[in-house]
CSV table of C-alpha atoms and ligand atoms in Angstrom, one decimal:
chain,number,residue,atom,x,y,z
A,1,MET,CA,33.5,4.8,53.8
A,2,ILE,CA,35.2,1.3,55.1
A,3,LEU,CA,37.9,2.1,57.6
A,4,VAL,CA,40.8,-1.0,57.5
A,5,THR,CA,42.9,-1.0,60.5
A,6,GLY,CA,45.9,-3.5,60.6
A,7,ALA,CA,46.0,-2.5,56.7
A,8,THR,CA,49.7,-3.1,56.4
A,9,GLY,CA,49.3,-6.6,58.0
A,10,SER,CA,48.9,-10.2,56.7
A,11,ILE,CA,45.0,-9.8,56.4
A,12,GLY,CA,44.8,-6.1,55.7
A,13,THR,CA,47.0,-5.8,52.5
A,14,HIS,CA,44.7,-8.6,50.9
A,15,LEU,CA,41.5,-6.9,52.4
A,16,VAL,CA,42.5,-3.2,50.8
A,17,ARG,CA,43.4,-4.9,47.4
A,18,LEU,CA,39.9,-6.8,47.4
A,19,LEU,CA,37.9,-3.8,48.5
A,20,LEU,CA,39.7,-1.6,45.8
A,21,ASP,CA,39.0,-4.3,43.2
A,22,GLN,CA,35.2,-4.2,44.1
A,23,GLY,CA,35.3,-0.2,43.9
A,24,ALA,CA,34.3,0.2,47.5
A,25,PRO,CA,35.4,3.4,49.0
A,26,VAL,CA,38.2,2.4,51.3
A,27,ARG,CA,40.7,4.3,53.9
A,28,ALA,CA,43.5,2.5,55.8
A,29,LEU,CA,44.4,3.3,59.1
A,30,VAL,CA,48.3,2.9,59.4
A,31,ARG,CA,51.4,4.0,61.3
A,32,ASP,CA,53.9,4.6,58.8
A,33,ALA,CA,53.0,6.7,55.9
A,34,THR,CA,55.5,5.5,53.6
A,35,LYS,CA,54.1,1.7,54.1
A,36,GLY,CA,50.6,2.9,53.8
A,37,ARG,CA,51.1,4.8,50.6
A,38,ALA,CA,52.0,1.5,49.0
A,39,LEU,CA,48.6,0.2,49.6
A,40,GLY,CA,47.2,2.5,46.9
A,41,CYS,CA,44.3,3.6,48.8
A,42,ASP,CA,43.2,6.8,50.8
A,43,ILE,CA,45.4,6.5,54.3
A,44,VAL,CA,45.1,8.4,57.7
A,45,VAL,CA,48.2,8.2,59.9
A,46,GLY,CA,47.1,7.2,63.3
A,47,ASP,CA,48.1,4.5,66.3
A,48,PHE,CA,45.5,2.7,68.2
A,49,ASP,CA,47.6,4.2,71.5
A,50,GLU,CA,46.6,7.8,70.2
A,51,PRO,CA,42.8,8.1,70.8
A,52,ALA,CA,42.7,11.6,68.9
A,53,SER,CA,44.0,9.8,65.9
A,54,LEU,CA,41.2,7.0,66.0
A,55,ALA,CA,38.6,9.8,66.3
A,56,ALA,CA,40.0,11.6,63.4
A,57,ALA,CA,40.3,8.3,61.3
A,58,MET,CA,36.6,7.4,61.9
A,59,ASP,CA,35.1,10.5,60.6
A,60,GLY,CA,32.8,9.6,57.8
A,61,VAL,CA,33.2,5.9,58.3
A,62,GLU,CA,30.3,3.6,57.8
A,63,HIS,CA,31.8,0.3,58.6
A,64,LEU,CA,35.1,-0.6,60.4
A,65,PHE,CA,37.5,-3.8,59.8
A,66,LEU,CA,39.1,-3.9,63.5
A,67,ASN,CA,42.4,-6.0,63.4
A,68,ALA,CA,45.8,-5.4,64.9
A,69,GLY,CA,49.0,-7.1,66.1
A,70,GLY,CA,48.8,-10.6,68.3
A,71,ALA,CA,48.6,-11.0,71.9
A,72,GLN,CA,52.3,-10.5,73.3
A,73,PRO,CA,51.7,-9.5,77.1
A,74,VAL,CA,53.5,-6.3,78.2
A,75,GLU,CA,53.9,-6.4,82.1
A,76,GLY,CA,51.3,-9.1,82.2
A,77,GLU,CA,48.7,-7.0,80.4
A,78,GLN,CA,47.4,-7.6,76.9
A,79,PRO,CA,47.9,-4.3,74.9
A,80,MET,CA,45.3,-5.3,72.3
A,81,ILE,CA,42.6,-5.3,75.0
A,82,ARG,CA,43.0,-1.6,75.7
A,83,GLN,CA,43.8,-0.6,72.0
A,84,GLN,CA,40.8,-2.4,70.4
A,85,LYS,CA,38.3,-1.1,73.1
A,86,ALA,CA,39.7,2.3,72.3
A,87,ALA,CA,38.8,1.7,68.8
A,88,ILE,CA,35.4,0.6,69.4
A,89,ASP,CA,34.5,3.5,71.6
A,90,ALA,CA,35.8,5.9,68.8
A,91,ALA,CA,33.5,3.9,66.3
A,92,ARG,CA,30.7,4.6,68.4
A,93,ALA,CA,31.4,8.3,69.0
A,94,ALA,CA,31.9,8.8,65.2
A,95,GLY,CA,28.6,6.9,64.5
A,96,VAL,CA,30.1,4.0,62.4
A,97,SER,CA,27.2,1.4,62.0
A,98,ARG,CA,29.2,-1.9,61.8
A,99,VAL,CA,32.5,-3.4,63.0
A,100,VAL,CA,33.9,-6.5,61.7
A,101,LYS,CA,36.5,-7.8,64.0
A,102,VAL,CA,39.3,-10.4,63.8
A,103,SER,CA,39.3,-12.7,66.8
A,104,VAL,CA,40.5,-16.1,67.3
A,105,TRP,CA,39.2,-19.6,67.2
A,106,GLY,CA,38.6,-20.4,71.1
A,107,ALA,CA,38.2,-17.1,72.3
A,108,ARG,CA,36.4,-17.4,75.8
A,109,ARG,CA,36.2,-16.0,79.2
A,110,GLY,CA,39.5,-17.0,81.0
A,111,GLY,CA,41.3,-18.3,77.8
A,112,ARG,CA,44.7,-17.9,77.6
A,113,LEU,CA,46.6,-15.1,75.7
A,114,ALA,CA,44.9,-14.0,72.7
A,115,GLU,CA,41.8,-16.5,73.6
A,116,GLY,CA,41.1,-14.2,76.7
A,117,ALA,CA,42.0,-11.1,75.1
A,118,HIS,CA,39.9,-11.5,72.2
A,119,TRP,CA,37.0,-12.5,74.3
A,120,GLU,CA,37.1,-9.6,76.3
A,121,ILE,CA,37.3,-7.3,73.3
A,122,GLU,CA,34.3,-9.2,71.6
A,123,GLU,CA,32.3,-8.6,74.9
A,124,HIS,CA,32.9,-4.9,74.9
A,125,LEU,CA,32.0,-4.9,71.1
A,126,LYS,CA,28.7,-6.6,71.6
A,127,ALA,CA,27.7,-4.2,74.6
A,128,SER,CA,28.6,-1.2,72.5
A,129,GLY,CA,25.4,-1.2,70.5
A,130,LEU,CA,27.3,-1.3,67.3
A,131,GLY,CA,26.4,-3.6,64.5
A,132,TRP,CA,29.1,-6.5,64.9
A,133,SER,CA,30.4,-9.7,63.2
A,134,MET,CA,33.5,-11.8,64.5
A,135,LEU,CA,35.8,-13.8,62.5
A,136,ARG,CA,37.4,-16.6,64.4
A,137,PRO,CA,40.2,-17.8,62.4
A,138,SER,CA,42.2,-21.1,62.8
A,139,GLY,CA,46.1,-20.8,62.7
A,140,PHE,CA,47.3,-18.8,59.9
A,141,MET,CA,49.3,-20.5,57.0
A,142,GLN,CA,51.2,-16.9,57.1
A,143,ASN,CA,53.0,-18.2,60.0
A,144,PHE,CA,55.2,-20.3,58.3
A,145,ILE,CA,56.6,-17.2,56.1
A,146,THR,CA,56.5,-14.5,58.8
A,147,GLY,CA,58.7,-16.2,61.4
A,148,ALA,CA,55.7,-16.8,63.9
A,149,ALA,CA,56.1,-20.6,63.3
A,150,ALA,CA,59.3,-22.0,65.4
A,151,PHE,CA,62.0,-23.6,63.5
A,152,THR,CA,65.1,-25.1,65.2
A,153,ALA,CA,68.6,-23.6,64.6
A,154,ASP,CA,69.2,-26.0,61.8
A,155,GLY,CA,66.0,-25.3,60.3
A,156,ARG,CA,63.6,-27.9,61.2
A,157,LEU,CA,59.8,-27.1,62.2
A,158,MET,CA,59.3,-27.5,65.8
A,159,ASP,CA,56.0,-29.4,66.8
A,160,ALA,CA,54.8,-28.9,70.1
A,161,TYR,CA,51.3,-30.3,69.0
A,162,GLY,CA,52.1,-34.1,69.5
A,163,GLY,CA,51.6,-34.7,65.8
A,164,ALA,CA,48.0,-33.2,65.9
A,165,GLY,CA,46.7,-31.5,62.8
A,166,VAL,CA,45.7,-27.8,62.6
A,167,SER,CA,43.2,-26.4,59.8
A,168,TYR,CA,45.4,-23.5,59.0
A,169,ILE,CA,43.6,-21.0,56.7
A,170,ASP,CA,45.6,-18.4,54.4
A,171,CYS,CA,45.0,-14.5,55.5
A,172,HIS,CA,43.6,-14.0,51.8
A,173,ASP,CA,40.6,-16.2,52.8
A,174,ILE,CA,40.1,-14.2,56.0
A,175,ALA,CA,40.4,-11.1,54.2
A,176,ALA,CA,37.7,-12.4,51.4
A,177,CYS,CA,35.3,-13.2,54.0
A,178,ALA,CA,35.9,-9.8,55.7
A,179,ALA,CA,35.2,-8.1,52.2
A,180,ALA,CA,31.9,-10.0,51.8
A,181,LEU,CA,30.8,-8.9,55.3
A,182,LEU,CA,32.2,-5.2,54.9
A,183,THR,CA,30.3,-4.6,51.6
A,184,GLY,CA,26.9,-6.3,52.2
A,185,SER,CA,24.4,-6.3,54.8
A,186,ARG,CA,24.6,-10.1,55.9
A,187,GLY,CA,26.4,-11.6,59.0
A,188,LEU,CA,25.1,-9.2,61.6
A,189,GLY,CA,25.4,-10.4,65.0
A,190,GLU,CA,27.1,-13.5,63.8
A,191,ALA,CA,30.6,-15.2,64.8
A,192,TYR,CA,32.4,-17.1,62.1
A,193,VAL,CA,35.0,-20.0,62.7
A,194,LEU,CA,37.1,-19.8,59.7
A,195,THR,CA,39.4,-22.5,58.8
A,196,GLY,CA,41.5,-23.9,55.7
A,197,PRO,CA,40.2,-26.8,53.8
A,198,GLN,CA,41.9,-29.6,55.8
A,199,ALA,CA,43.9,-30.2,59.0
A,200,LEU,CA,47.8,-30.5,58.3
A,201,THR,CA,50.2,-32.1,60.8
A,202,ALA,CA,53.6,-31.0,61.2
A,203,ALA,CA,55.0,-33.9,59.1
A,204,GLU,CA,52.4,-32.7,56.4
A,205,ILE,CA,53.5,-29.0,56.2
A,206,THR,CA,57.1,-29.9,56.2
A,207,ARG,CA,56.6,-32.1,53.1
A,208,GLU,CA,54.8,-29.4,51.3
A,209,LEU,CA,57.6,-26.9,52.4
A,210,SER,CA,60.0,-29.3,51.1
A,211,ALA,CA,58.3,-29.5,47.7
A,212,ALA,CA,57.9,-25.8,47.2
A,213,LEU,CA,61.6,-25.1,48.3
A,214,GLY,CA,63.1,-28.1,46.5
A,215,ARG,CA,65.0,-29.3,49.6
A,216,ALA,CA,64.2,-31.2,52.5
A,217,VAL,CA,62.7,-29.6,55.6
A,218,GLY,CA,62.4,-31.7,58.5
A,219,HIS,CA,60.4,-31.4,61.8
A,220,VAL,CA,61.2,-32.2,65.5
A,221,GLU,CA,58.8,-33.0,68.3
A,222,VAL,CA,59.2,-31.1,71.4
A,223,SER,CA,56.7,-31.4,74.4
A,224,PRO,CA,54.8,-28.6,75.7
A,225,ASP,CA,56.8,-28.4,79.0
A,226,ASP,CA,60.2,-28.5,77.0
A,227,LEU,CA,58.8,-25.5,74.8
A,228,ALA,CA,57.8,-23.5,78.0
A,229,ALA,CA,61.4,-24.4,79.3
A,230,ALA,CA,62.8,-22.9,76.0
A,231,LEU,CA,60.9,-19.8,76.0
A,232,ARG,CA,61.9,-19.2,80.0
A,233,SER,CA,65.4,-19.4,79.0
A,234,GLN,CA,65.2,-17.1,76.4
A,235,GLY,CA,63.9,-14.7,79.2
A,236,LEU,CA,60.5,-14.8,78.5
A,237,PRO,CA,58.1,-14.3,81.5
A,238,ALA,CA,57.2,-17.7,83.2
A,239,ARG,CA,53.4,-17.1,82.9
A,240,PHE,CA,53.2,-16.5,79.1
A,241,ALA,CA,55.7,-19.6,78.7
A,242,ASP,CA,53.1,-21.4,80.9
A,243,ASP,CA,50.2,-20.0,78.7
A,244,VAL,CA,51.9,-21.1,75.3
A,245,ALA,CA,52.3,-24.8,76.8
A,246,GLU,CA,48.7,-25.1,77.8
A,247,LEU,CA,47.9,-23.7,74.3
A,248,SER,CA,50.1,-26.1,72.7
A,249,ARG,CA,48.5,-29.0,74.9
A,250,ASN,CA,45.0,-28.1,73.7
A,251,VAL,CA,46.0,-28.1,70.0
A,252,ALA,CA,47.6,-31.3,70.6
A,253,ALA,CA,44.1,-32.5,72.0
A,254,GLY,CA,42.7,-31.3,68.7
A,255,SER,CA,41.4,-28.0,69.4
A,256,LEU,CA,42.2,-26.4,65.9
A,257,ALA,CA,41.7,-29.6,63.9
A,258,ALA,CA,38.3,-29.5,62.7
A,259,THR,CA,37.1,-27.6,59.5
A,260,THR,CA,34.2,-25.3,59.0
A,261,THR,CA,32.3,-24.3,55.5
A,262,ALA,CA,32.4,-20.5,56.4
A,263,VAL,CA,34.8,-19.2,53.8
A,264,ARG,CA,32.7,-21.0,51.2
A,265,ASP,CA,29.3,-19.9,52.7
A,266,LEU,CA,30.7,-16.3,52.8
A,267,THR,CA,32.6,-16.0,49.5
A,268,GLY,CA,30.9,-18.5,47.3
A,269,ARG,CA,34.4,-20.3,46.9
A,270,ALA,CA,36.6,-23.3,48.7
A,271,PRO,CA,39.3,-22.0,51.1
A,272,ARG,CA,43.0,-21.8,49.7
A,273,THR,CA,44.8,-25.3,50.1
A,274,PHE,CA,48.4,-25.1,51.7
A,275,ALA,CA,49.8,-25.9,48.3
A,276,GLN,CA,48.0,-22.9,46.7
A,277,PHE,CA,49.3,-20.7,49.6
A,278,LEU,CA,52.8,-21.7,49.1
A,279,ALA,CA,52.2,-21.1,45.3
A,280,ALA,CA,51.1,-17.7,45.9
A,281,ASN,CA,53.9,-16.7,47.9
A,282,ALA,CA,56.7,-18.2,46.0
A,283,GLU,CA,58.4,-14.9,46.0
A,284,ALA,CA,58.2,-14.7,49.7
A,285,LEU,CA,59.6,-18.3,50.1
A,286,ARG,CA,62.4,-17.7,47.6
A,287,GLY,CA,63.4,-14.6,49.3
A,288,GLY,CA,64.2,-16.5,52.5
A,289,LEU,CA,61.6,-15.3,54.7
A,290,LEU,CA,61.0,-18.9,55.8
A,291,SER,CA,63.4,-19.6,58.9
A,292,PRO,CA,64.9,-22.8,57.2
A,293,ALA,CA,65.9,-20.9,54.3
A,294,ARG,CA,68.2,-19.0,56.8
A,295,SER,CA,70.0,-22.2,58.2
B,301,NAP,N1,48.7,-15.7,63.4
B,301,NAP,C1,48.0,-16.8,63.9
B,301,NAP,O1,47.8,-17.8,63.9
B,301,NAP,C2,46.4,-16.2,64.3
B,301,NAP,C3,45.5,-17.2,64.3
B,301,NAP,C4,44.0,-16.7,65.0
B,301,NAP,C5,44.1,-15.4,65.2
B,301,NAP,N2,45.0,-14.5,65.0
B,301,NAP,C6,44.8,-12.9,65.4
B,301,NAP,O2,45.0,-12.1,64.2
B,301,NAP,C7,45.4,-10.8,64.5
B,301,NAP,C8,46.5,-10.3,63.5
B,301,NAP,O3,47.5,-10.9,64.1
B,301,NAP,P1,48.7,-10.9,63.2
B,301,NAP,O4,50.0,-11.0,64.3
B,301,NAP,O5,48.7,-11.6,62.0
B,301,NAP,O6,48.7,-9.3,62.4
B,301,NAP,P2,49.8,-8.8,61.6
B,301,NAP,O7,49.8,-9.2,60.3
B,301,NAP,O8,51.1,-8.7,62.2
B,301,NAP,O9,49.3,-7.1,61.4
B,301,NAP,C9,49.2,-6.3,62.3
B,301,NAP,C10,49.0,-5.0,62.0
B,301,NAP,O10,48.4,-4.2,63.1
B,301,NAP,C11,49.1,-2.8,62.9
B,301,NAP,N3,49.3,-2.5,64.3
B,301,NAP,C12,49.9,-2.9,65.1
B,301,NAP,N4,50.0,-2.3,66.3
B,301,NAP,C13,49.2,-1.0,66.1
B,301,NAP,C14,48.9,0.1,66.5
B,301,NAP,N5,49.5,0.2,67.8
B,301,NAP,N6,48.3,1.3,66.1
B,301,NAP,C15,47.7,1.0,64.9
B,301,NAP,N7,48.0,-0.2,64.1
B,301,NAP,C16,48.8,-1.2,64.5
B,301,NAP,C17,50.3,-3.2,62.1
B,301,NAP,O11,50.9,-2.0,61.7
B,301,NAP,P3,52.4,-1.9,61.3
B,301,NAP,O12,52.7,-2.2,59.7
B,301,NAP,O13,52.8,-0.4,61.4
B,301,NAP,O14,53.3,-2.6,62.2
B,301,NAP,C18,50.0,-4.2,61.3
B,301,NAP,O15,49.3,-3.6,60.0
B,301,NAP,C19,45.8,-10.9,65.9
B,301,NAP,O16,44.6,-10.3,66.8
B,301,NAP,C20,46.0,-12.4,66.4
B,301,NAP,O17,45.3,-12.6,67.8
B,301,NAP,C21,46.2,-14.7,64.8
């Protein structure tokens, strides 16, 4: 049995579908049974913050896909550290043999926000004695339809990366890599940096968004310091704003610009381009989930 956590999220929904298509035995951990039933697989209702529910969910599980929400700190703490460590401990107690974990490209000791949080979880997993594989993705293409990417009130994409490129990846490809690892035996003890096929600048992203939407979507450059000031003025903690600014400076220096062959190596096919991603998500674009459509 494969247990998929984060099953209702950007990666998890694709992963459940891919595993079902392969005829793999799959169970989804979900917080909301109604949302979970729409996945079309076995579900168990649980929460990373309720250890007893994790223990029940792991019963009879061989392989675990470990993923949850992002790294918004709560009172200076990253909840995902506590949550994912608890899931790893429950997996060990239940006799799970292998964990495939979604991490982040750049995970390292002392890294800002998700980079430091994922590093701490990775270390916990490595020390657990469980078999492990780490998926370290670049930025998600999904950010442009989920609202995670920032747009101005008049619908222009805000670029705090100084025109630098990012090798954005479609979560569908992350899920395909996870499926390959969860249903096979390779990749034990390996960490994979997952990227899309090319680095795209904000100008290139907005050109493709404009073509897909049939109307002009512009972009505007903001400095990391101005971005931090805007976040502070929205009431976000100063430390968080500073961390976001520092990550933006790193991206502007090219930290997410390289591409790797990991998606092709694991799945046997090329990662999706941004244009392919937009075509596959035309309904979400038409439905106005993209922030500029609301302007
Ligand atoms: N966005 C990026 O560009 C990017 C890049 C690299 C790495 N990452 C990493 O990717 C991961 C996924 O991020 P995301 O924001 O894209 O995820 P997401 O699609 O929002 O999915 C989050 C999933 O986790 C579930 N979840 C959240 N809290 C939970 C809890 N307490 N108990 C059980 N399930 C819970 C959610 O369930 P519900 O449906 O119930 O909410 C949902 O299924 C994060 O670790 C992030 O650091 C993101």
